[in-house]
């Protein structure tokens, strides 16, 4: 026994047609008859149909006179140009009028006939094609069904839309009052398999006049399978026939809804009794459906244009506001509400390195951290979109209902900069026309028994509750995300250029400042020395009690202070630009000498300086001396007024680094002043009673950066510890 999937059934080559039709196939090149339906003898006067094979229509002038008299027949050469270019005519065969259709498919020209049926109930006026004045999508489809009811008038007429997951939904319906409604019901993808959808794109009008009638086989001596894709009377799949029977119908008619060259949906009609729709009416139904499809497409384009204009306005405002801020992170934070609302999200998370800012309804901080790590490990593209994030990863990440849907946009992955939009779980209920689960059935084809997905026997409403999903992220939502991304890229580029320009200007200013620093430190040294010597000479001529002597002493002290400041500024400039030579240096002796001199310099003989282990470091010897000089001097100076001044110096290994900790029990650093610790000429309020100019720590900071180290500190009311980090040799 063989198993046949619905998607594999060869429905385009059934080997038979429906009983309302008659078919003759002739070779494109020779125009000889190669196949025909068994029933053609019912309308053409032919005693033995077997004589037709290999012959031409002209070989039977009496039987096929009505065909040869047709204008179409005299233009058969036209049908070799384009496939499925169909020509129509009406001819009299016997005493009845028939529709005569001619088209080419592959190597054959198809001559198809069906009897003309009058439709006395057809009422069409030009008002029914005014779909373009309707400014509502739902009304367009309802107007279409109302129009088609004057032509087709089946018991049930529906507009069936294909959904993103392949299933279908009835979005509009017109029916007799005595039958139940299918409006709003969903149908699984297997109800209209893939190859059937492909045929709906090629042959846009399909009729199954009577599911209970016998089929008419095709006869051919040279072709085992004949492609009937474009044939109006093509026989239907037995599975499809059983499906229609199970639904309680005896006849079906459908017209494809094509939008943007894709199968958007179907107008599908069912009738409880067998019913055939005349070819002319079927063509007219197709024309009205095409008009409605074009009207819907125009309506959607108009709405999309309006949305795009509104989105562009919002993006322009966002861009303008972004440029008001110095950094991208600041821009995002100041506009977080607008950024969240653009894609209609419930929550937004802005991530920049270790900083996380939220807006709206978001998961807890701990969950956000897990999602960030998951995104780095499991996504490759800059944009990740999922409406089933909770359903797929809820257990793994411990998510809650606030993270059912997610969009992740990596601004810069290496810097951990990203935006994350969230949507809450959506309580989703889908009403199916019967249980959508597939059932396996058995049918017979060409004398062979086969297993196949069985058509459903019940169309009673079946409700499926779906958990773990959010509302779908629409194309508009993704367009909004794209707009945010464009704003970020454009403004970031402008901000980068602005910062680059500022950096260039700052570099020039620093170069000028360094030049100025060197000038005042070097060129003004001589005049200051002369001033000091003259002041000292004048001082020696005054008595101890002379008031002028005190003034001269004050002048000399100010000159010394100015000279010290110029010396420190020169040291700062050298710390930035001097050539460095890293080598293994043993700091013990340097620290001992600096400590002894500091006690003398700051007149603090009571200071206890404890020097513990002093491991060697990788540094520039001269610069290292400058670092310890400034730090130890500060430690002794700012602890000198303590009752028991104490300084402790200790070095130790920590991983690949050597750490030196210089601790004192001095005045400490106020919390509110910590942000300006390493800025030049900045002094703490509690340090102003001590002599100094606020340059020393700037020198230390600059030197440590240049030699690949670091300087930090810890401070409270009991004193301060400076931490120097050097590279281990």
mmCIF file of C-alpha atoms in Angstrom, residues 667-677 684-686 713-717 719-720:
data_model
loop_
_atom_site.group_PDB
_atom_site.id
_atom_site.type_symbol
_atom_site.label_atom_id
_atom_site.label_comp_id
_atom_site.label_asym_id
_atom_site.label_seq_id
_atom_site.Cartn_x
_atom_site.Cartn_y
_atom_site.Cartn_z
ATOM 1 C CA UNK A 667 42.065 64.402 55.828
ATOM 2 C CA UNK A 668 40.394 62.122 53.262
ATOM 3 C CA UNK A 669 38.604 63.109 50.067
ATOM 4 C CA UNK A 670 34.987 64.379 50.289
ATOM 5 C CA UNK A 671 32.494 62.295 48.287
ATOM 6 C CA UNK A 672 31.248 65.331 46.369
ATOM 7 C CA UNK A 673 34.796 66.122 45.143
ATOM 8 C CA UNK A 674 35.749 62.659 43.869
ATOM 9 C CA UNK A 675 34.738 63.399 40.252
ATOM 10 C CA UNK A 676 37.489 66.035 39.913
ATOM 11 C CA UNK A 677 40.336 64.153 41.595
ATOM 12 C CA UNK A 684 39.533 69.804 47.454
ATOM 13 C CA UNK A 685 37.862 72.279 49.785
ATOM 14 C CA UNK A 686 39.344 70.582 52.857
ATOM 15 C CA UNK A 713 41.855 55.459 45.187
ATOM 16 C CA UNK A 714 39.651 54.674 48.153
ATOM 17 C CA UNK A 715 38.870 57.315 50.740
ATOM 18 C CA UNK A 716 36.787 58.010 53.832
ATOM 19 C CA UNK A 717 37.004 60.198 56.941
ATOM 20 C CA UNK A 719 42.185 58.610 55.405
ATOM 21 C CA UNK A 720 42.952 57.756 51.800
#
